[in-house]
Coordinates of C-alpha atoms and ligand atoms in Angstrom, one line a residue:
M1 CA 43.7 -29.7 31.0
S2 CA 46.6 -27.5 30.1
D3 CA 49.9 -29.2 29.6
L4 CA 51.6 -26.8 32.3
K5 CA 53.9 -28.8 34.4
I6 CA 54.9 -27.3 37.8
A7 CA 57.7 -29.1 40.0
V8 CA 57.1 -29.2 43.8
I9 CA 61.0 -29.0 44.6
L10 CA 61.6 -30.5 48.3
G11 CA 64.8 -29.1 49.6
S12 CA 65.5 -30.7 52.7
T13 CA 66.8 -34.4 53.0
R14 CA 67.3 -34.8 56.8
P15 CA 66.4 -37.7 58.3
G16 CA 63.2 -37.0 60.1
R17 CA 62.5 -33.8 58.2
N18 CA 59.4 -31.9 58.6
G19 CA 59.6 -31.0 54.8
K20 CA 58.1 -34.1 53.5
A21 CA 54.7 -33.4 55.0
V22 CA 54.8 -29.6 53.9
A23 CA 55.5 -30.8 50.1
D24 CA 53.0 -33.7 50.3
W25 CA 50.4 -31.2 51.8
V26 CA 51.3 -28.9 48.7
I27 CA 50.5 -31.8 46.2
E28 CA 47.3 -32.8 47.8
Q29 CA 46.4 -29.1 47.5
S30 CA 47.2 -29.1 43.9
K31 CA 44.9 -31.7 43.0
E32 CA 41.9 -29.1 42.7
R33 CA 43.7 -27.6 40.1
S34 CA 43.0 -28.1 36.4
N35 CA 45.1 -25.6 35.0
A36 CA 48.3 -27.5 35.6
T37 CA 49.8 -30.8 36.7
Y38 CA 52.0 -30.7 39.7
E39 CA 54.7 -33.2 40.7
L40 CA 56.8 -33.8 43.6
V41 CA 60.8 -33.5 42.8
D42 CA 62.4 -34.8 46.3
L43 CA 66.1 -33.9 46.2
I44 CA 66.6 -36.9 48.4
D45 CA 65.9 -38.8 44.8
H46 CA 68.4 -36.5 43.1
P47 CA 71.6 -37.0 45.0
L48 CA 74.1 -34.7 43.9
P49 CA 77.6 -34.2 45.1
H50 CA 78.9 -30.8 45.8
L51 CA 79.0 -28.9 42.4
D52 CA 81.6 -30.7 40.5
E53 CA 81.1 -29.6 37.1
A54 CA 84.5 -27.8 35.5
L55 CA 82.5 -25.4 33.6
P56 CA 79.9 -22.8 34.4
P57 CA 76.3 -24.1 34.0
S58 CA 75.6 -21.1 31.7
W59 CA 78.0 -22.3 29.5
G60 CA 75.3 -25.5 28.8
Q61 CA 78.4 -28.0 28.8
C62 CA 77.9 -30.5 31.4
S63 CA 79.7 -33.5 31.8
G64 CA 78.6 -35.5 34.9
D65 CA 75.9 -38.2 34.5
H66 CA 74.3 -36.7 37.6
T67 CA 74.2 -33.3 36.2
K68 CA 72.5 -34.7 33.0
K69 CA 70.0 -36.4 34.9
W70 CA 69.3 -33.4 36.7
S71 CA 69.4 -31.3 33.7
A72 CA 66.5 -33.3 32.2
T73 CA 64.1 -33.6 35.1
I74 CA 64.2 -29.7 35.4
A75 CA 63.9 -29.0 31.8
R76 CA 60.7 -30.9 31.6
Y77 CA 58.8 -28.1 33.8
D78 CA 57.4 -25.1 33.2
G79 CA 57.1 -23.7 36.7
F80 CA 58.3 -24.4 40.3
I81 CA 57.3 -24.5 43.7
F82 CA 60.5 -24.6 46.1
V83 CA 59.8 -26.0 49.5
S84 CA 62.4 -25.2 51.9
P85 CA 63.7 -25.3 55.2
E86 CA 65.2 -22.5 57.2
Y87 CA 68.7 -23.3 57.8
N88 CA 70.5 -20.6 59.8
H89 CA 68.4 -17.9 58.2
S90 CA 68.6 -19.2 54.8
T91 CA 67.5 -22.0 52.6
S92 CA 69.4 -25.4 52.9
G93 CA 72.6 -26.3 51.4
V94 CA 71.1 -29.2 49.5
L95 CA 68.9 -27.1 47.4
K96 CA 71.2 -24.3 47.0
N97 CA 73.5 -27.1 45.5
A98 CA 71.0 -28.5 43.4
I99 CA 69.8 -25.0 41.9
D100 CA 73.7 -24.1 41.2
Y101 CA 74.0 -27.0 39.1
L102 CA 71.8 -25.8 36.3
Y103 CA 71.2 -22.5 34.1
A104 CA 69.0 -22.5 30.8
E105 CA 66.8 -25.2 32.5
W106 CA 65.4 -23.0 35.2
N107 CA 65.5 -19.6 32.8
N108 CA 62.0 -18.1 32.0
K109 CA 60.1 -19.9 34.2
A110 CA 58.2 -18.8 37.2
A111 CA 58.3 -20.0 40.7
A112 CA 56.6 -19.8 43.9
F113 CA 58.0 -20.5 47.7
V114 CA 57.1 -22.3 50.6
S115 CA 58.8 -22.6 53.7
Y116 CA 58.6 -23.3 57.4
G117 CA 60.5 -22.3 60.6
A118 CA 60.7 -20.4 63.9
L119 CA 59.4 -17.1 61.8
G120 CA 57.6 -19.2 58.8
G121 CA 60.9 -19.6 57.0
A122 CA 60.5 -15.9 55.6
R123 CA 64.5 -15.3 55.5
A124 CA 65.0 -18.5 53.7
I125 CA 62.3 -17.4 51.1
E126 CA 64.2 -13.9 50.9
H127 CA 67.2 -15.5 50.1
L128 CA 65.8 -17.9 47.5
R129 CA 63.9 -15.0 45.6
A130 CA 67.4 -13.5 45.2
I131 CA 69.1 -16.6 44.1
T132 CA 66.5 -17.6 41.7
A133 CA 66.1 -14.1 40.3
E134 CA 70.0 -14.5 39.1
L135 CA 68.4 -17.5 36.9
Q136 CA 65.7 -15.2 35.4
I137 CA 63.0 -17.0 37.5
A138 CA 60.1 -15.1 38.1
G139 CA 58.7 -15.1 41.8
V140 CA 55.3 -14.7 42.5
R141 CA 54.1 -12.8 45.4
Q142 CA 51.9 -15.2 47.5
Q143 CA 54.2 -17.7 49.2
L144 CA 53.4 -19.9 52.2
S145 CA 55.1 -19.6 55.4
F146 CA 54.6 -22.3 58.2
S147 CA 55.1 -21.3 61.6
L148 CA 57.1 -24.4 63.6
F149 CA 54.6 -23.4 66.5
S150 CA 51.3 -22.7 65.0
D151 CA 51.5 -25.1 61.6
F152 CA 52.7 -27.8 63.5
E153 CA 52.0 -29.9 66.9
N154 CA 55.4 -30.2 69.0
V155 CA 57.0 -28.5 66.2
S156 CA 56.9 -32.0 64.5
V157 CA 53.3 -33.2 63.3
F158 CA 52.4 -30.8 60.2
K159 CA 48.7 -29.3 61.0
P160 CA 48.2 -26.3 58.8
G161 CA 46.3 -23.3 59.9
A162 CA 43.0 -22.8 58.3
Q163 CA 44.1 -19.8 56.3
Q164 CA 46.9 -21.7 54.7
Y165 CA 44.5 -23.7 52.5
E166 CA 43.1 -20.3 50.4
A167 CA 46.6 -18.7 50.4
A168 CA 47.6 -22.1 48.6
Q169 CA 45.0 -21.6 46.0
T170 CA 46.2 -18.0 45.4
M171 CA 49.8 -19.3 45.0
F172 CA 48.9 -21.9 42.5
A173 CA 46.7 -19.5 40.4
Q174 CA 49.9 -16.8 40.3
V175 CA 52.4 -19.5 39.5
E176 CA 50.5 -21.0 36.7
S177 CA 49.5 -17.6 35.3
W178 CA 53.1 -16.6 35.1
S179 CA 54.4 -20.0 34.1
G180 CA 51.9 -19.9 31.2
A181 CA 52.9 -16.5 30.2
L182 CA 56.6 -17.4 30.2
Q183 CA 56.1 -20.3 27.7
S184 CA 55.9 -17.6 24.8
V185 CA 59.2 -15.8 26.0
R186 CA 60.8 -19.1 25.8
E187 CA 59.7 -20.1 22.4
G188 CA 61.1 -16.3 21.4
V189 CA 64.5 -17.5 23.0
A190 CA 64.7 -20.6 21.2
A191 CA 63.7 -18.9 17.8
Ligands
FMN201 C1 70.9 -26.8 60.9 C2 69.7 -26.1 61.2 C3 69.5 -24.8 61.3 C4 68.4 -24.2 61.7 N1 68.2 -22.7 61.6 C5 66.8 -22.2 61.8 C6 66.7 -20.8 61.4 O1 67.8 -20.3 61.3 N2 65.7 -20.4 61.7 C7 64.5 -21.1 62.0 O2 63.6 -20.5 62.2 N3 64.6 -22.5 62.0 C8 65.7 -23.0 62.1 N4 66.2 -24.4 62.2 C9 64.9 -25.1 62.3 C10 64.4 -26.0 61.2 O3 63.6 -24.6 60.3 C11 63.4 -26.8 61.5 O4 64.1 -27.7 62.0 C12 62.7 -27.3 60.4 O5 62.0 -28.7 60.6 C13 63.9 -28.1 59.5 O6 63.1 -28.5 58.2 P1 63.4 -30.0 57.7 O7 62.7 -30.7 58.9 O8 63.0 -30.2 56.7 O9 64.7 -30.4 57.9 C14 67.2 -24.8 62.0 C15 67.3 -26.3 61.7 C16 68.7 -27.0 61.5 C17 68.7 -28.5 61.2

């Protein structure tokens, strides 16, 4: 067992959210993996006000206890799987806010993207790729896009299509590979 740690970050907090079932399914599929440990980081457990730090996160001088707790959480991981809803052709405000709070904690790590929506959340993922690139997060190619119409029953009961299982394993393999490779980049930065 490697010591790679990957956070599955659930970016919807709405009552009745579909995101919880999607993130739980990602965690369940990850149990087949032997190269990394996957943990759920649910933003509902990390309530953050609208960004309230006086200094830019890239200065590394946060002051709020909520920021310090969030920083310690994200710093623990080598890579991320962002599970995002699509709201108005983008990711959720709560996920964008949580991302904006930090800087170095994200740098030189890998990420994969999972979304769901009328078009599989594709537009949310495209925005997330641009946002996370600014934080020096390397986004892998394989993503999971769940259609509200074919991967959910009645737009609310998660029943992923058969093809999603293999795609999930490809996604895990890619994010593990890049998360492992980027460990040495971080060691070089710290030296
Ligand atoms: C504020 C809001 C905006 C939405 N905008 C879109 C959209 O632009 N495209 C889309 O495919 N679905 C859109 N939807 C539908 C969501 O993708 C769907 O409700 C999904 O279940 C939301 O994730 P959640 O249940 O985890 O909150 C929107 C839903 C909400 C609540």
